[in-house]
Tab-separated table of C-alpha atoms in Angstrom:
chain	number	residue	atom	x	y	z
A	27	MET	CA	10.621	24.455	-5.936
A	28	LEU	CA	13.492	24.503	-3.426
A	29	PRO	CA	12.956	23.548	-0.154
A	30	SER	CA	14.098	26.730	2.171
A	31	HIS	CA	16.833	25.929	4.062
A	32	THR	CA	17.970	22.372	2.222
A	33	MET	CA	21.587	22.078	0.315
A	34	ILE	CA	21.852	18.784	-2.719
A	35	VAL	CA	23.973	16.495	-1.124
A	36	LEU	CA	23.780	13.983	-4.028
A	37	VAL	CA	22.666	14.429	-8.384
A	38	ALA	CA	21.893	10.353	-9.293
A	39	GLU	CA	20.816	9.129	-12.713
A	40	ALA	CA	18.149	6.299	-12.706
A	41	LYS	CA	17.844	3.785	-15.276
A	42	GLY	CA	14.749	2.285	-15.785
A	43	VAL	CA	11.085	1.118	-15.416
A	44	GLN	CA	7.893	2.236	-14.544
A	45	ILE	CA	5.744	-1.555	-13.840
A	46	TYR	CA	2.280	-0.460	-14.408
A	47	SER	CA	-0.563	-3.216	-13.250
A	48	SER	CA	-4.042	-3.561	-14.968
A	49	GLN	CA	-6.725	-2.741	-12.303
A	50	PRO	CA	-10.945	-2.581	-12.242
A	51	GLN	CA	-12.007	0.968	-13.205
A	52	ILE	CA	-14.227	2.145	-10.496
A	53	GLY	CA	-17.804	2.755	-11.393
A	54	LYS	CA	-17.221	0.775	-14.716
A	55	LYS	CA	-17.683	-2.564	-15.435
A	56	ASN	CA	-15.468	-4.719	-17.415
A	57	SER	CA	-13.136	-1.719	-17.652
A	58	PHE	CA	-9.419	-1.285	-16.963
A	59	GLU	CA	-7.115	1.171	-16.659
A	60	TRP	CA	-3.561	1.599	-15.481
A	61	LYS	CA	-1.717	1.716	-11.887
A	62	LEU	CA	1.687	2.862	-11.022
A	63	THR	CA	3.149	-0.226	-9.047
A	64	ALA	CA	6.197	0.759	-8.631
A	65	PRO	CA	9.519	2.216	-10.182
A	66	GLN	CA	12.218	-0.210	-10.692
A	67	ALA	CA	15.580	1.671	-11.260
A	68	LEU	CA	19.526	1.281	-11.142
A	69	LEU	CA	21.292	4.758	-10.185
A	70	PHE	CA	23.907	6.729	-11.699
A	71	ASP	CA	26.854	9.044	-10.255
A	72	LYS	CA	27.605	11.782	-12.679
A	73	SER	CA	30.683	9.451	-13.907
A	74	GLY	CA	28.025	6.429	-14.993
A	75	LYS	CA	29.020	4.625	-12.175
A	76	GLN	CA	26.589	2.357	-10.636
A	77	ILE	CA	25.817	4.092	-7.027
A	78	GLY	CA	22.247	1.965	-6.018
A	79	LYS	CA	19.071	1.293	-6.752
A	80	HIS	CA	15.102	2.593	-6.813
A	81	TYR	CA	12.301	0.319	-6.027
A	82	ALA	CA	8.835	1.415	-4.927
A	83	GLY	CA	8.402	2.547	-1.660
A	84	PRO	CA	9.230	4.634	-3.250
A	85	SER	CA	12.315	4.012	-2.233
A	86	TRP	CA	16.437	4.828	-2.335
A	87	GLU	CA	19.507	2.744	-1.618
A	88	LEU	CA	22.879	3.005	-1.788
A	89	ASN	CA	25.733	1.186	-2.115
A	90	ASP	CA	27.091	2.550	1.766
A	91	GLY	CA	24.443	0.747	3.354
A	92	SER	CA	22.183	3.954	4.026
A	93	LYS	CA	18.391	3.779	2.787
A	94	ILE	CA	15.138	6.035	2.561
A	95	THR	CA	11.727	5.988	2.029
A	96	ALA	CA	9.100	9.134	0.641
A	97	LEU	CA	5.582	10.296	1.326
A	98	LEU	CA	2.939	9.836	-0.745
A	99	PRO	CA	0.704	12.049	-2.235
A	100	PRO	CA	4.166	14.149	-3.512
A	101	LEU	CA	4.491	17.725	-1.780
A	102	ALA	CA	4.646	19.075	-5.814
A	103	LYS	CA	3.960	18.109	-9.318
A	104	VAL	CA	5.279	19.437	-11.720
A	105	GLU	CA	2.759	17.288	-14.752
A	106	GLN	CA	5.111	16.050	-18.083
A	107	LYS	CA	3.545	15.887	-21.612
A	108	THR	CA	5.219	12.933	-22.708
A	109	ALA	CA	6.863	11.894	-19.425
A	110	VAL	CA	6.296	10.939	-15.603
A	111	PRO	CA	6.185	14.404	-14.207
A	112	TRP	CA	8.264	16.067	-11.998
A	113	LEU	CA	7.732	15.190	-8.313
A	114	LEU	CA	9.340	17.058	-4.117
A	115	LEU	CA	8.571	14.207	-2.375
A	116	LYS	CA	9.235	14.387	1.530
A	117	VAL	CA	11.482	11.705	3.133
A	118	LYS	CA	9.726	9.262	6.116
A	119	ASN	CA	12.253	6.585	6.672
A	120	HIS	CA	15.614	6.740	7.151
A	121	GLU	CA	18.045	3.448	7.646
A	122	GLY	CA	21.439	3.157	7.841
A	123	LYS	CA	24.262	4.956	7.791
A	124	GLY	CA	25.843	7.372	4.822
A	125	LEU	CA	25.481	9.428	2.338
A	126	LEU	CA	21.091	9.725	2.897
A	127	SER	CA	21.081	9.534	6.454
A	128	ASN	CA	20.105	13.273	6.651
A	129	VAL	CA	18.454	13.347	3.493
A	130	GLN	CA	14.758	15.115	3.897
A	131	TYR	CA	14.226	15.733	0.364
A	132	VAL	CA	14.069	13.959	-2.485
A	133	ILE	CA	13.214	15.579	-6.345
A	134	ARG	CA	13.203	14.301	-9.472
A	135	VAL	CA	13.351	16.206	-12.368
A	136	ALA	CA	14.312	15.357	-16.115
A	137	THR	CA	11.765	12.906	-16.243
A	138	LEU	CA	12.188	10.999	-20.060
A	139	GLY	CA	8.991	8.248	-20.133
A	140	GLY	CA	7.790	5.938	-17.765
A	141	LEU	CA	3.927	7.074	-18.765
A	142	PRO	CA	1.678	3.949	-19.653
A	143	PRO	CA	0.347	2.538	-21.986
A	144	LYS	CA	-1.765	4.769	-23.830
A	145	LYS	CA	-4.347	1.551	-24.549
A	146	ALA	CA	-6.073	0.687	-21.967
A	147	PRO	CA	-6.106	-3.007	-20.676
A	148	ALA	CA	-7.364	-5.623	-21.731
A	149	LYS	CA	-8.129	-7.678	-17.913
A	150	GLU	CA	-6.772	-7.280	-14.551
A	151	ASN	CA	-3.961	-8.241	-13.500
A	152	GLN	CA	-2.314	-7.611	-16.805
A	153	CYS	CA	1.293	-5.934	-16.481
A	154	SER	CA	3.131	-3.077	-18.218
A	155	LYS	CA	7.280	-2.415	-17.431
A	156	ILE	CA	7.820	1.168	-18.911
A	157	SER	CA	11.327	2.204	-19.816
A	158	TYR	CA	11.869	5.972	-18.091
A	159	ARG	CA	14.663	8.276	-16.975
A	160	ALA	CA	15.213	11.135	-14.313
A	161	THR	CA	17.603	13.168	-12.027
A	162	TYR	CA	17.405	12.649	-8.378
A	163	LEU	CA	17.678	15.776	-6.588
A	164	PHE	CA	18.721	14.598	-2.497
A	165	LEU	CA	19.068	17.025	-0.276
A	166	ALA	CA	20.025	17.185	3.554
A	167	ARG	CA	19.262	20.817	5.763
A	168	SER	CA	21.936	22.872	5.049
A	169	THR	CA	23.706	24.834	8.464
A	170	GLN	CA	24.878	26.983	6.552
A	171	SER	CA	23.615	30.880	6.397
A	172	PHE	CA	24.001	33.009	3.779
């Protein structure tokens, strides 16, 4: 799943919620479904120190001032039965200087929770925040050759 000629520059644990809103189902009258609106999570390093946040975009922002936003849809997706999918995302925008400045890809793995509610919403504009955890791998181009 790792893109070739890349190396992991950061591993971060995310703890937060996936936010879903209810919207009308296309082609069905008075029927609604949950649509992902945004993630909202804090990012932690391996020692448990908060190092940044993850939010709509999808974007990741570190305390060092660096920020990235990825393209959607993902380059690859691995569905999970009991959690949000594992994803491979390509970065489209960089801001600030710091650890994320050269990141080209983000991989989400080891997900727990975050799936939309099983019960369909009863009306439009309802909101549901579902707890989730994930590990994010941030990859930059490797200058090393083997």
